[in-house]
Amino acid sequence: MKRLTAKEEEIMGWFWRKGAMFVKELLANYEEPRPHFNTLSTIVRGLEEKGFLAHKAFGNSYQYYPVISEKEYSGGTLRNVIAKYFNNSYLGMVSTLIQEEDVSVDELRKLIDEVERANQRNT
């Protein structure tokens, strides 16, 4: 999955929260000073080219809607981080988080219990 810039993630956030919108409706979500309509339109078309949005035509206007959920994107982003910084090792990532965030043994036990319960529900 392609990575998004901070501005693209912000715009996708609007689509994930609000659903299908015209660029004019997207613009209305911003406070002053609002970005220029053409700037937003260019970014939205780029998101469509990247496969994050699609559109329905209404005359000369396009209503855009997300085709990738926020959960799908965040999961892909997490996988990219793990691949890039932890050599595809989930254990390495968890180990680093535990060491840097000073996670207690009790917190680790709770996490293990939650994972085991989730696995039992899925089997």
Coordinates of C-alpha atoms in Angstrom, one line a residue:
M1 CA 0.0 0.0 0.0
K2 CA 1.3 3.5 -0.9
R3 CA 2.1 5.9 1.9
L4 CA 0.2 9.1 2.2
T5 CA 1.6 12.5 3.0
A6 CA 0.4 14.3 6.2
K7 CA -2.0 16.4 4.1
E8 CA -3.4 13.4 2.2
E9 CA -3.9 11.6 5.6
E10 CA -5.8 14.6 6.9
I11 CA -8.1 14.7 3.8
M12 CA -8.6 10.9 4.0
G13 CA -9.6 11.4 7.7
W14 CA -12.4 13.7 6.5
F15 CA -13.6 11.1 4.1
W16 CA -13.4 8.3 6.7
R17 CA -15.4 10.3 9.2
K18 CA -17.9 11.9 6.8
G19 CA -18.2 9.5 3.9
A20 CA -18.8 10.5 0.3
M21 CA -18.3 14.2 -0.4
F22 CA -17.9 16.7 -3.2
V23 CA -14.7 18.8 -3.0
K24 CA -16.9 21.8 -2.1
E25 CA -18.2 19.9 0.9
L26 CA -14.7 18.8 1.9
L27 CA -13.6 22.5 1.7
A28 CA -16.5 23.5 4.1
N29 CA -15.0 21.3 6.8
Y30 CA -12.0 23.5 7.1
E31 CA -11.8 26.6 9.3
E32 CA -10.4 29.9 8.0
P33 CA -8.0 30.3 6.3
R34 CA -9.3 27.5 4.1
P35 CA -7.1 25.9 1.5
H36 CA -7.8 26.8 -2.0
F37 CA -10.5 24.8 -3.8
N38 CA -8.0 23.8 -6.6
T39 CA -5.4 22.7 -4.1
L40 CA -7.9 20.3 -2.4
S41 CA -9.2 19.1 -5.8
T42 CA -5.7 18.3 -6.9
I43 CA -4.9 16.3 -3.7
V44 CA -8.3 14.5 -4.0
R45 CA -7.6 13.5 -7.6
G46 CA -4.1 12.3 -6.4
L47 CA -5.8 10.2 -3.7
E48 CA -8.0 8.7 -6.4
E49 CA -5.0 7.9 -8.6
K50 CA -3.3 6.1 -5.6
G51 CA -6.4 4.0 -5.1
F52 CA -7.7 5.5 -1.9
L53 CA -10.8 7.3 -3.3
A54 CA -13.2 6.7 -6.2
H55 CA -15.9 8.9 -7.6
K56 CA -19.4 9.1 -8.9
A57 CA -20.2 11.6 -11.6
F58 CA -23.1 14.0 -11.1
G59 CA -23.1 16.1 -14.3
N60 CA -19.8 18.0 -14.3
S61 CA -19.2 17.4 -10.6
Y62 CA -17.6 14.4 -8.9
Q63 CA -18.6 13.0 -5.5
Y64 CA -15.6 11.2 -4.0
Y65 CA -15.8 8.3 -1.6
P66 CA -13.2 6.2 0.2
V67 CA -12.4 2.7 -1.2
I68 CA -9.9 1.8 1.6
S69 CA -11.0 1.9 5.2
E70 CA -9.0 3.6 7.9
K71 CA -8.4 0.2 9.5
E72 CA -7.0 -1.1 6.2
Y73 CA -4.7 1.9 5.9
S74 CA -3.5 1.9 9.5
G75 CA -2.8 -1.9 9.3
G76 CA -0.8 -1.4 6.1
T77 CA 1.1 1.5 7.7
L78 CA 1.9 -0.6 10.7
R79 CA 3.2 -3.4 8.5
N80 CA 5.4 -0.9 6.6
V81 CA 6.9 0.4 9.9
I82 CA 7.6 -3.1 11.2
A83 CA 9.2 -4.0 7.8
K84 CA 11.3 -0.8 7.7
Y85 CA 12.4 -0.4 11.3
F86 CA 12.1 -3.9 12.8
N87 CA 13.2 -6.2 9.9
N88 CA 9.7 -7.7 9.7
S89 CA 9.9 -8.8 13.3
Y90 CA 6.7 -8.2 15.3
L91 CA 8.6 -9.6 18.4
G92 CA 11.3 -7.0 17.8
M93 CA 8.8 -4.2 17.7
V94 CA 7.0 -5.3 20.8
S95 CA 10.3 -5.8 22.6
T96 CA 11.3 -2.3 21.7
L97 CA 8.0 -0.8 22.9
I98 CA 8.3 -2.7 26.2
Q99 CA 11.8 -1.5 26.8
E100 CA 11.2 2.2 25.8
E101 CA 7.8 2.6 27.4
D102 CA 8.8 0.7 30.6
V103 CA 5.9 -1.7 30.5
S104 CA 5.4 -3.7 33.7
V105 CA 5.2 -7.4 33.9
D106 CA 1.6 -7.1 35.1
E107 CA 0.8 -5.1 31.9
L108 CA 2.4 -7.7 29.8
R109 CA 0.4 -10.5 31.5
K110 CA -2.8 -8.5 30.8
L111 CA -1.8 -8.1 27.1
I112 CA -1.0 -11.8 26.8
D113 CA -4.4 -12.7 28.4
E114 CA -6.2 -10.4 25.9
V115 CA -4.4 -11.9 22.9
E116 CA -5.2 -15.4 24.1
R117 CA -8.9 -14.6 24.6
A118 CA -9.1 -13.0 21.2
N119 CA -7.5 -16.1 19.7
Q120 CA -10.0 -18.4 21.5
R121 CA -12.9 -16.3 20.1
N122 CA -11.5 -16.6 16.5
T123 CA -11.1 -20.4 16.6

